Amino acid sequence: MASLIAAATFFVLLHLLVSGTRVRDAIAAKIGDGPYMGLFSLASVAGLAWLGFGYAAARNAPWNASYWDITPATRHVQLGLMLIAVIFIVVGLTTPNPTSVKQEGALDRPDVVKGMLRITRHPFLWGVALWAAGHLIVNGDRAGIVLFGAMLALALFGTASIDAKRKRALGPKWHAFATQTSNIPFAAILSGRQSLKIGEIGWWRIAVALVIYAALAFGHPYLFGVAALP
């Protein structure tokens, strides 16, 4: 358990206390953006691997008590959240977005705010948040709470961290983009700053997400040793 907690702490703090702060700016100013991104990527991969191995070792340990169990209702809720999560993640990864790494230039496009960005400017992270929340619902054991709780916290606080980083780096360009969009999904639409246009998202993106969702749902017992479907 100690290794899992240490891995979760390292992975979360690496992103929240380094990536999105002035610490990142200071390091990049000294060694350059390229070397910084290389070192940060290596640290992230190492942290993610540590987290995975720590969870694998902890999930079957005798002390890994469970505080709640999966039920038919929570299983169906989780499956619904996973569908939305996969759509957000796939669309987020395939949509030009100035909040993504090395995509700040998207702000120069007059039509940058379209599709999923009308819903949220952080679709990938909100997808991760939904994925983590859904898994927390059906994984009430201590190891699961640490793993999925850490990923949920990282995704939610990560949106604010990226916003702060982009604001420092891009100034007025970022302000114009931020005022047209929202961090919280659908907030810009509900406030009247945007309108929902599903067609702009790209039906091919939604189709890819559905295929990935089906593959994960049916392949879950082979990939992770636990059935996702009833």
mmCIF file of C-alpha atoms in Angstrom:
data_model
loop_
_atom_site.group_PDB
_atom_site.id
_atom_site.type_symbol
_atom_site.label_atom_id
_atom_site.label_comp_id
_atom_site.label_asym_id
_atom_site.label_seq_id
_atom_site.Cartn_x
_atom_site.Cartn_y
_atom_site.Cartn_z
ATOM 1 C CA MET A 1 0.000 0.000 0.000
ATOM 2 C CA ALA A 2 2.863 2.360 0.783
ATOM 3 C CA SER A 3 4.247 1.988 -2.722
ATOM 4 C CA LEU A 4 0.844 2.678 -4.293
ATOM 5 C CA ILE A 5 0.281 5.781 -2.151
ATOM 6 C CA ALA A 6 3.800 7.024 -2.931
ATOM 7 C CA ALA A 7 3.258 6.463 -6.665
ATOM 8 C CA ALA A 8 -0.105 8.254 -6.621
ATOM 9 C CA THR A 9 1.367 11.174 -4.675
ATOM 10 C CA PHE A 10 4.339 11.441 -7.035
ATOM 11 C CA PHE A 11 2.202 11.312 -10.177
ATOM 12 C CA VAL A 12 -0.321 13.887 -8.972
ATOM 13 C CA LEU A 13 2.226 16.332 -7.558
ATOM 14 C CA LEU A 14 4.434 16.035 -10.652
ATOM 15 C CA HIS A 15 1.592 17.404 -12.737
ATOM 16 C CA LEU A 16 0.053 19.874 -10.313
ATOM 17 C CA LEU A 17 3.173 21.328 -8.667
ATOM 18 C CA VAL A 18 5.492 21.246 -11.675
ATOM 19 C CA SER A 19 3.705 21.046 -15.022
ATOM 20 C CA GLY A 20 1.204 23.854 -14.552
ATOM 21 C CA THR A 21 3.160 26.202 -12.297
ATOM 22 C CA ARG A 22 5.973 28.732 -12.447
ATOM 23 C CA VAL A 23 8.327 25.904 -11.482
ATOM 24 C CA ARG A 24 7.786 24.580 -15.000
ATOM 25 C CA ASP A 25 8.471 28.029 -16.442
ATOM 26 C CA ALA A 26 11.700 28.351 -14.482
ATOM 27 C CA ILE A 27 12.982 24.904 -15.473
ATOM 28 C CA ALA A 28 12.100 25.401 -19.136
ATOM 29 C CA ALA A 29 13.818 28.805 -19.141
ATOM 30 C CA LYS A 30 17.045 27.192 -17.906
ATOM 31 C CA ILE A 31 17.179 24.048 -20.047
ATOM 32 C CA GLY A 32 14.794 24.841 -22.920
ATOM 33 C CA ASP A 33 11.295 23.644 -23.773
ATOM 34 C CA GLY A 34 12.487 20.568 -25.678
ATOM 35 C CA PRO A 35 14.654 19.085 -22.918
ATOM 36 C CA TYR A 36 12.028 19.973 -20.318
ATOM 37 C CA MET A 37 9.287 18.180 -22.265
ATOM 38 C CA GLY A 38 11.553 15.153 -22.697
ATOM 39 C CA LEU A 39 12.368 14.937 -18.993
ATOM 40 C CA PHE A 40 8.770 15.563 -17.967
ATOM 41 C CA SER A 41 7.515 12.875 -20.362
ATOM 42 C CA LEU A 42 10.012 10.361 -18.967
ATOM 43 C CA ALA A 43 9.000 11.224 -15.401
ATOM 44 C CA SER A 44 5.318 10.898 -16.319
ATOM 45 C CA VAL A 45 5.779 7.491 -17.956
ATOM 46 C CA ALA A 46 7.831 6.290 -14.989
ATOM 47 C CA GLY A 47 5.214 7.573 -12.550
ATOM 48 C CA LEU A 48 2.380 5.939 -14.487
ATOM 49 C CA ALA A 49 4.238 2.619 -14.612
ATOM 50 C CA TRP A 50 4.954 2.842 -10.880
ATOM 51 C CA LEU A 51 1.276 3.547 -10.264
ATOM 52 C CA GLY A 52 0.216 0.563 -12.358
ATOM 53 C CA PHE A 53 2.619 -1.867 -10.702
ATOM 54 C CA GLY A 54 1.722 -0.516 -7.267
ATOM 55 C CA TYR A 55 -1.976 -1.064 -7.906
ATOM 56 C CA ALA A 56 -1.429 -4.555 -9.301
ATOM 57 C CA ALA A 57 0.508 -5.521 -6.188
ATOM 58 C CA ALA A 58 -1.992 -3.938 -3.805
ATOM 59 C CA ARG A 59 -5.331 -5.070 -5.230
ATOM 60 C CA ASN A 60 -4.964 -8.692 -4.075
ATOM 61 C CA ALA A 61 -3.184 -7.983 -0.787
ATOM 62 C CA PRO A 62 -4.907 -9.279 2.400
ATOM 63 C CA TRP A 63 -5.226 -5.780 3.871
ATOM 64 C CA ASN A 64 -7.033 -4.404 0.808
ATOM 65 C CA ALA A 65 -10.416 -4.138 2.507
ATOM 66 C CA SER A 66 -13.466 -3.029 0.566
ATOM 67 C CA TYR A 67 -15.783 -0.291 1.881
ATOM 68 C CA TRP A 68 -18.512 -0.803 -0.713
ATOM 69 C CA ASP A 69 -19.332 -3.455 -3.309
ATOM 70 C CA ILE A 70 -20.568 -3.281 -6.857
ATOM 71 C CA THR A 71 -24.339 -3.618 -7.368
ATOM 72 C CA PRO A 72 -26.434 -4.019 -10.529
ATOM 73 C CA ALA A 73 -27.385 -0.330 -10.301
ATOM 74 C CA THR A 74 -23.837 0.965 -9.866
ATOM 75 C CA ARG A 75 -22.612 -1.309 -12.664
ATOM 76 C CA HIS A 76 -25.084 0.259 -15.103
ATOM 77 C CA VAL A 77 -24.226 3.774 -13.923
ATOM 78 C CA GLN A 78 -20.555 3.001 -14.415
ATOM 79 C CA LEU A 79 -21.128 1.674 -17.935
ATOM 80 C CA GLY A 80 -22.988 4.860 -18.837
ATOM 81 C CA LEU A 81 -20.233 7.065 -17.420
ATOM 82 C CA MET A 82 -17.616 5.063 -19.317
ATOM 83 C CA LEU A 83 -19.413 5.671 -22.617
ATOM 84 C CA ILE A 84 -19.408 9.427 -22.030
ATOM 85 C CA ALA A 85 -15.822 9.289 -20.777
ATOM 86 C CA VAL A 86 -14.533 7.472 -23.860
ATOM 87 C CA ILE A 87 -16.322 9.915 -26.164
ATOM 88 C CA PHE A 88 -14.797 12.883 -24.330
ATOM 89 C CA ILE A 89 -11.328 11.309 -24.358
ATOM 90 C CA VAL A 90 -11.315 10.288 -28.024
ATOM 91 C CA VAL A 91 -12.849 13.530 -29.255
ATOM 92 C CA GLY A 92 -10.551 15.514 -26.974
ATOM 93 C CA LEU A 93 -7.436 13.811 -28.319
ATOM 94 C CA THR A 94 -8.436 14.298 -31.968
ATOM 95 C CA THR A 95 -9.746 17.880 -31.833
ATOM 96 C CA PRO A 96 -7.350 20.842 -32.318
ATOM 97 C CA ASN A 97 -7.265 22.507 -28.912
ATOM 98 C CA PRO A 98 -5.020 25.287 -27.542
ATOM 99 C CA THR A 99 -5.104 23.617 -24.112
ATOM 100 C CA SER A 100 -3.273 20.580 -25.518
ATOM 101 C CA VAL A 101 0.502 20.201 -25.634
ATOM 102 C CA LYS A 102 2.128 22.138 -28.498
ATOM 103 C CA GLN A 103 -1.249 23.219 -29.905
ATOM 104 C CA GLU A 104 -1.246 26.844 -28.761
ATOM 105 C CA GLY A 105 -1.201 27.855 -32.417
ATOM 106 C CA ALA A 106 -4.820 26.758 -32.733
ATOM 107 C CA LEU A 107 -5.728 30.112 -31.194
ATOM 108 C CA ASP A 108 -4.785 31.777 -34.485
ATOM 109 C CA ARG A 109 -7.662 29.998 -36.211
ATOM 110 C CA PRO A 110 -10.831 32.124 -36.341
ATOM 111 C CA ASP A 111 -12.990 28.998 -35.982
ATOM 112 C CA VAL A 112 -11.034 27.394 -33.131
ATOM 113 C CA VAL A 113 -14.092 27.262 -30.856
ATOM 114 C CA LYS A 114 -16.167 24.566 -32.479
ATOM 115 C CA GLY A 115 -17.412 21.069 -31.845
ATOM 116 C CA MET A 116 -16.416 19.676 -28.453
ATOM 117 C CA LEU A 117 -14.753 22.952 -27.447
ATOM 118 C CA ARG A 118 -18.219 24.509 -27.315
ATOM 119 C CA ILE A 119 -18.961 22.021 -24.528
ATOM 120 C CA THR A 120 -15.663 22.276 -22.629
ATOM 121 C CA ARG A 121 -12.137 23.441 -23.378
ATOM 122 C CA HIS A 122 -10.787 20.407 -21.501
ATOM 123 C CA PRO A 123 -12.601 17.396 -23.019
ATOM 124 C CA PHE A 124 -9.752 14.934 -22.458
ATOM 125 C CA LEU A 125 -9.330 15.732 -18.762
ATOM 126 C CA TRP A 126 -13.073 15.674 -18.136
ATOM 127 C CA GLY A 127 -13.149 12.289 -19.854
ATOM 128 C CA VAL A 128 -10.447 11.069 -17.483
ATOM 129 C CA ALA A 129 -12.407 12.514 -14.545
ATOM 130 C CA LEU A 130 -15.544 10.632 -15.601
ATOM 131 C CA TRP A 131 -13.514 7.460 -16.129
ATOM 132 C CA ALA A 132 -12.025 7.742 -12.645
ATOM 133 C CA ALA A 133 -15.355 8.604 -11.007
ATOM 134 C CA GLY A 134 -17.057 5.678 -12.704
ATOM 135 C CA HIS A 135 -14.393 3.277 -11.511
ATOM 136 C CA LEU A 136 -14.611 4.642 -7.981
ATOM 137 C CA ILE A 137 -18.310 3.795 -7.932
ATOM 138 C CA VAL A 138 -17.603 0.120 -8.528
ATOM 139 C CA ASN A 139 -14.211 -0.180 -6.806
ATOM 140 C CA GLY A 140 -14.631 0.446 -3.094
ATOM 141 C CA ASP A 141 -11.424 -1.250 -2.027
ATOM 142 C CA ARG A 142 -8.526 0.716 -0.565
ATOM 143 C CA ALA A 143 -6.258 0.237 -3.569
ATOM 144 C CA GLY A 144 -8.990 1.317 -5.967
ATOM 145 C CA ILE A 145 -9.791 4.395 -3.911
ATOM 146 C CA VAL A 146 -6.138 5.468 -3.977
ATOM 147 C CA LEU A 147 -5.681 4.849 -7.713
ATOM 148 C CA PHE A 148 -8.943 6.206 -9.069
ATOM 149 C CA GLY A 149 -9.172 8.942 -6.444
ATOM 150 C CA ALA A 150 -5.728 10.194 -7.458
ATOM 151 C CA MET A 151 -6.652 10.214 -11.146
ATOM 152 C CA LEU A 152 -9.922 12.010 -10.401
ATOM 153 C CA ALA A 153 -8.145 14.699 -8.385
ATOM 154 C CA LEU A 154 -5.453 15.102 -11.036
ATOM 155 C CA ALA A 155 -7.991 15.485 -13.841
ATOM 156 C CA LEU A 156 -10.154 18.009 -12.003
ATOM 157 C CA PHE A 157 -7.345 20.180 -10.631
ATOM 158 C CA GLY A 158 -5.404 19.746 -13.863
ATOM 159 C CA THR A 159 -7.958 21.786 -15.804
ATOM 160 C CA ALA A 160 -7.342 24.815 -13.585
ATOM 161 C CA SER A 161 -3.584 24.243 -13.730
ATOM 162 C CA ILE A 162 -3.575 24.274 -17.539
ATOM 163 C CA ASP A 163 -5.773 27.369 -17.626
ATOM 164 C CA ALA A 164 -3.322 29.208 -15.370
ATOM 165 C CA LYS A 165 -0.338 28.102 -17.464
ATOM 166 C CA ARG A 166 -1.944 29.169 -20.743
ATOM 167 C CA LYS A 167 -3.015 32.500 -19.250
ATOM 168 C CA ARG A 168 0.581 33.275 -18.244
ATOM 169 C CA ALA A 169 1.986 32.248 -21.608
ATOM 170 C CA LEU A 170 -0.622 33.541 -24.046
ATOM 171 C CA GLY A 171 -2.136 36.597 -22.363
ATOM 172 C CA PRO A 172 -4.860 38.357 -24.422
ATOM 173 C CA LYS A 173 -5.138 35.493 -26.915
ATOM 174 C CA TRP A 174 -5.990 33.120 -24.106
ATOM 175 C CA HIS A 175 -8.420 35.565 -22.519
ATOM 176 C CA ALA A 176 -10.398 35.824 -25.767
ATOM 177 C CA PHE A 177 -10.583 32.030 -26.027
ATOM 178 C CA ALA A 178 -11.439 31.513 -22.356
ATOM 179 C CA THR A 179 -14.307 34.018 -22.428
ATOM 180 C CA GLN A 180 -15.916 32.079 -25.287
ATOM 181 C CA THR A 181 -15.532 28.671 -23.661
ATOM 182 C CA SER A 182 -15.891 27.013 -20.267
ATOM 183 C CA ASN A 183 -13.938 24.590 -18.156
ATOM 184 C CA ILE A 184 -17.038 22.903 -16.688
ATOM 185 C CA PRO A 185 -18.868 20.968 -19.441
ATOM 186 C CA PHE A 186 -21.903 22.761 -20.907
ATOM 187 C CA ALA A 187 -21.412 25.867 -18.727
ATOM 188 C CA ALA A 188 -20.706 28.094 -21.752
ATOM 189 C CA ILE A 189 -23.796 26.723 -23.508
ATOM 190 C CA LEU A 190 -26.044 27.179 -20.484
ATOM 191 C CA SER A 191 -24.775 30.752 -20.027
ATOM 192 C CA GLY A 192 -25.555 31.625 -23.642
ATOM 193 C CA ARG A 193 -21.930 32.084 -24.743
ATOM 194 C CA GLN A 194 -22.072 29.011 -26.979
ATOM 195 C CA SER A 195 -24.592 26.793 -28.707
ATOM 196 C CA LEU A 196 -24.526 23.002 -28.947
ATOM 197 C CA LYS A 197 -23.624 21.791 -32.445
ATOM 198 C CA ILE A 198 -23.135 18.025 -32.357
ATOM 199 C CA GLY A 199 -22.354 17.830 -36.071
ATOM 200 C CA GLU A 200 -19.230 19.929 -35.608
ATOM 201 C CA ILE A 201 -17.736 17.315 -33.292
ATOM 202 C CA GLY A 202 -17.240 14.955 -36.215
ATOM 203 C CA TRP A 203 -19.272 11.793 -36.562
ATOM 204 C CA TRP A 204 -16.126 9.815 -37.339
ATOM 205 C CA ARG A 205 -14.751 10.765 -33.922
ATOM 206 C CA ILE A 206 -17.910 9.555 -32.215
ATOM 207 C CA ALA A 207 -17.819 6.339 -34.273
ATOM 208 C CA VAL A 208 -14.194 5.674 -33.255
ATOM 209 C CA ALA A 209 -15.129 6.291 -29.615
ATOM 210 C CA LEU A 210 -18.006 3.803 -29.819
ATOM 211 C CA VAL A 211 -15.735 1.144 -31.313
ATOM 212 C CA ILE A 212 -13.137 1.690 -28.569
ATOM 213 C CA TYR A 213 -15.848 1.613 -25.901
ATOM 214 C CA ALA A 214 -17.202 -1.703 -27.209
ATOM 215 C CA ALA A 215 -13.698 -3.165 -27.405
ATOM 216 C CA LEU A 216 -12.937 -2.144 -23.819
ATOM 217 C CA ALA A 217 -16.293 -3.371 -22.516
ATOM 218 C CA PHE A 218 -15.997 -6.828 -24.097
ATOM 219 C CA GLY A 219 -12.235 -7.100 -23.668
ATOM 220 C CA HIS A 220 -12.139 -5.942 -20.058
ATOM 221 C CA PRO A 221 -11.859 -9.429 -18.492
ATOM 222 C CA TYR A 222 -8.961 -10.302 -20.805
ATOM 223 C CA LEU A 223 -7.162 -6.973 -20.354
ATOM 224 C CA PHE A 224 -7.765 -6.356 -16.642
ATOM 225 C CA GLY A 225 -9.067 -9.625 -15.231
ATOM 226 C CA VAL A 226 -12.483 -8.206 -14.271
ATOM 227 C CA ALA A 227 -15.723 -8.322 -16.284
ATOM 228 C CA ALA A 228 -17.196 -4.919 -17.108
ATOM 229 C CA LEU A 229 -20.488 -6.157 -18.512
ATOM 230 C CA PRO A 230 -23.240 -7.791 -16.406
#
